[in-house]
Coordinates of C-alpha atoms in Angstrom, one line a residue:
A1 CA 0.0 0.0 0.0
H2 CA 2.9 2.4 0.8
A3 CA 4.5 1.6 -2.5
A4 CA 1.3 2.1 -4.4
A5 CA 0.7 5.4 -2.8
L6 CA 3.9 6.7 -4.2
R7 CA 3.2 5.6 -7.8
I8 CA -0.4 7.0 -8.1
D9 CA -0.8 10.0 -10.3
V10 CA -2.8 12.2 -7.9
S11 CA -3.1 15.0 -10.5
E12 CA -5.9 13.1 -12.1
V13 CA -9.1 11.7 -10.5
F14 CA -8.6 7.9 -9.8
G15 CA -10.7 5.1 -8.4
L16 CA -10.2 3.1 -5.2
G17 CA -11.7 -0.2 -4.2
S18 CA -12.3 -1.3 -0.6
G19 CA -11.0 -3.5 2.1
S20 CA -8.1 -3.6 4.6
T21 CA -5.3 -3.0 2.0
V22 CA -7.2 0.0 0.5
N23 CA -7.7 1.4 4.0
C24 CA -3.9 1.2 4.5
L25 CA -3.4 2.9 1.1
I26 CA -5.7 5.8 2.1
E27 CA -3.7 6.2 5.3
S28 CA -0.5 6.4 3.3
L29 CA -2.0 8.8 0.8
A30 CA -3.1 11.1 3.6
E31 CA 0.5 11.1 5.0
Q32 CA 2.4 11.4 1.8
R33 CA 0.3 13.4 -0.7
S34 CA -1.4 16.7 -0.2
D35 CA -2.3 17.5 -3.8
I36 CA -4.9 14.8 -4.5
K37 CA -7.4 16.0 -7.2
G38 CA -10.1 13.5 -6.3
V39 CA -11.0 9.9 -5.7
V40 CA -14.0 7.8 -6.9
P41 CA -14.7 5.3 -4.1
A42 CA -16.1 1.9 -4.8
S43 CA -17.8 1.6 -1.4
E44 CA -19.4 3.7 1.3
E45 CA -16.7 2.6 3.8
T46 CA -13.9 3.8 1.5
A47 CA -15.8 7.1 1.0
R48 CA -16.1 7.6 4.8
L49 CA -12.4 7.0 5.3
L50 CA -11.4 9.4 2.4
K51 CA -13.6 12.1 3.9
K52 CA -12.1 11.6 7.3
H53 CA -8.7 12.4 5.9
G54 CA -10.0 15.4 3.9
I55 CA -9.4 13.7 0.5
P56 CA -11.9 14.9 -2.1
V57 CA -14.5 12.3 -3.0
V58 CA -15.9 12.4 -6.5
D59 CA -19.0 10.7 -7.9
L60 CA -18.3 8.4 -10.9
N61 CA -21.3 10.0 -12.7
D62 CA -19.5 13.4 -12.6
V63 CA -16.3 12.3 -14.3
G64 CA -15.3 10.6 -17.5
T65 CA -12.7 7.9 -17.8
L66 CA -10.5 7.5 -14.7
S67 CA -6.7 7.3 -15.1
Q68 CA -6.2 4.4 -12.6
Y69 CA -8.1 2.1 -10.3
I70 CA -6.3 0.6 -7.3
D71 CA -7.7 -2.2 -5.2
G72 CA -6.7 -5.3 -3.2
A73 CA -7.8 -8.9 -3.9
D74 CA -8.6 -12.1 -2.0
E75 CA -6.6 -14.2 -4.5
V76 CA -4.7 -13.7 -7.7
D77 CA -3.5 -16.5 -10.0
H78 CA -0.5 -16.5 -12.3
D79 CA -2.6 -15.2 -15.2
L80 CA -3.6 -12.3 -13.0
C81 CA -7.3 -13.5 -12.7
C82 CA -8.7 -12.4 -9.3
I83 CA -11.2 -13.2 -6.7
K84 CA -12.5 -10.1 -4.9
G85 CA -15.4 -9.3 -2.7
R86 CA -14.7 -10.5 0.9
G87 CA -15.6 -6.9 1.8
A88 CA -18.9 -7.1 -0.1
A89 CA -18.2 -4.3 -2.6
M90 CA -17.4 -6.4 -5.7
T91 CA -20.1 -5.0 -8.0
N92 CA -19.3 -1.4 -7.4
E93 CA -15.6 -2.3 -7.6
R94 CA -16.2 -3.8 -11.1
V95 CA -18.0 -0.7 -12.3
V96 CA -15.2 1.7 -11.1
C97 CA -12.6 -0.6 -12.5
A98 CA -14.3 -0.7 -15.9
A99 CA -14.3 3.1 -16.0
S100 CA -10.5 3.2 -15.5
K101 CA -7.7 3.0 -18.0
K102 CA -5.4 1.0 -15.7
F103 CA -6.1 -1.5 -12.8
I104 CA -3.4 -1.8 -10.1
C105 CA -3.9 -4.6 -7.6
M106 CA -2.2 -4.9 -4.2
I107 CA -1.7 -8.2 -2.4
D108 CA 0.7 -10.0 -0.1
E109 CA 2.4 -13.1 -1.3
S110 CA 0.0 -15.5 0.5
K111 CA -2.7 -14.4 -1.9
Y112 CA -0.7 -15.2 -5.1
V113 CA -1.9 -18.7 -5.9
D114 CA -1.5 -21.4 -8.6
V115 CA -5.3 -21.9 -8.9
L116 CA -8.1 -19.6 -7.8
G117 CA -10.4 -20.9 -5.1
S118 CA -7.7 -22.6 -3.0
D119 CA -8.7 -20.4 0.0
A120 CA -11.3 -17.9 -1.1
P121 CA -14.8 -18.5 -2.3
V122 CA -16.4 -16.5 -5.1
P123 CA -18.7 -13.9 -3.6
I124 CA -21.9 -13.4 -5.5
E125 CA -24.3 -10.5 -5.0
V126 CA -27.8 -11.6 -5.6
L127 CA -31.4 -10.3 -5.6
V128 CA -33.1 -11.4 -2.3
S129 CA -36.0 -12.9 -4.3
A130 CA -33.5 -15.1 -6.3
K131 CA -31.2 -16.4 -3.6
S132 CA -32.7 -19.9 -3.6
Y133 CA -32.7 -20.2 -7.4
I134 CA -29.2 -18.9 -7.7
S135 CA -28.0 -21.3 -5.0
R136 CA -29.4 -24.2 -7.0
Q137 CA -27.6 -22.9 -10.1
I138 CA -24.3 -22.7 -8.2
V139 CA -24.8 -26.4 -7.1
A140 CA -25.4 -27.3 -10.8
L141 CA -22.0 -25.7 -11.6
G142 CA -20.4 -27.9 -9.0
G143 CA -20.2 -25.3 -6.3
S144 CA -21.3 -25.1 -2.6
P145 CA -23.3 -22.0 -1.9
V146 CA -23.2 -20.5 1.6
L147 CA -25.4 -17.4 2.4
R148 CA -23.3 -14.8 4.1
V149 CA -25.7 -14.3 7.1
G150 CA -26.3 -10.7 8.2
A151 CA -24.3 -9.2 5.2
L152 CA -25.8 -6.8 2.8
T153 CA -24.0 -4.8 0.0
D154 CA -24.2 -1.0 -0.2
S155 CA -27.2 -1.6 -2.6
N156 CA -29.0 -3.8 0.0
H157 CA -28.5 -7.1 -1.9
M158 CA -27.6 -10.4 -0.3
I159 CA -24.3 -12.3 -0.8
I160 CA -23.8 -15.9 -1.5
D161 CA -20.2 -17.2 -1.1
A162 CA -19.7 -20.0 -3.7
Y163 CA -17.1 -22.6 -2.6
H164 CA -15.6 -25.3 -4.7
L165 CA -16.5 -23.8 -8.1
S166 CA -14.3 -25.1 -10.9
L167 CA -11.8 -22.3 -11.6
Q168 CA -9.4 -24.0 -13.9
D169 CA -10.9 -21.9 -16.6
P170 CA -11.9 -18.7 -14.7
V171 CA -13.2 -16.9 -17.9
A172 CA -15.7 -19.7 -18.6
T173 CA -16.9 -19.7 -15.0
E174 CA -17.2 -16.0 -15.0
K175 CA -19.4 -16.2 -18.1
A176 CA -21.6 -18.9 -16.5
L177 CA -22.1 -16.8 -13.4
N178 CA -23.0 -13.7 -15.6
N179 CA -25.7 -15.8 -17.3
I180 CA -27.6 -16.7 -14.1
P181 CA -30.7 -14.5 -13.8
G182 CA -30.8 -12.6 -10.5
V183 CA -27.0 -12.3 -10.1
V184 CA -26.3 -8.6 -9.6
G185 CA -22.5 -9.1 -9.7
H186 CA -19.8 -11.3 -8.4
G187 CA -16.1 -11.2 -7.4
L188 CA -14.5 -13.3 -10.1
F189 CA -12.4 -10.9 -12.2
A190 CA -11.2 -13.0 -15.1
T191 CA -12.0 -10.7 -18.0
Q192 CA -11.1 -7.6 -16.0
R193 CA -7.7 -8.6 -14.9
P194 CA -5.2 -6.1 -13.3
N195 CA -2.6 -4.5 -15.6
V196 CA -0.2 -4.6 -12.6
V197 CA -0.2 -6.7 -9.5
M198 CA 2.0 -5.4 -6.6
I199 CA 3.0 -8.3 -4.3
G200 CA 4.3 -7.5 -0.9
T201 CA 7.0 -10.0 0.1
S202 CA 9.6 -10.3 2.8
Q203 CA 12.1 -9.2 0.2
G204 CA 10.1 -6.1 -0.8
V205 CA 7.4 -5.4 -3.4
K206 CA 7.5 -7.4 -6.6
E207 CA 5.4 -6.7 -9.6
K208 CA 3.6 -8.9 -12.1
T209 CA 2.2 -7.5 -15.4
Q210 CA 0.0 -8.7 -18.2

């Protein structure tokens, strides 16, 4: 997060995701940079923390294409496909990411994996009325759906965590999830891969690029 804060072009409005690593990044930005033009947050939590530090918050509807989008991930494979959404903001994160020219992802080395799904489920944001139907479709795809009890997204949708999905071909699984009616969004980022992954290791920050 500290290294990412130094490389961001703060003279242009950029996007930020959500989660513990992004929270650390915001702290670093507040300490190191005083000339931030504006940030489009992907969650209400991120917006609150930005405002707390006096960093200008910008609505995505009020800007055009963003220069950069910076976020963490739950897992990243060697092709830079990601699972995101442990913090329940994956749909808004996808929108802000799509509006950005460049996606920078920050992880520690424990999250850089050979095959996605080894530790993290795929979070799926669903319409309340469709949660049972979608759960059956996840089972049909070979997954094990678990409702995240008590969790709602910023848009007041429920979250189903899909364990054991086949992720040998993340792009195909992403398309299958996209085709389920009632799915609002999900955390499998296979077609929207980061341009750069910054990996925190005991030997310093390493980078992987597409």
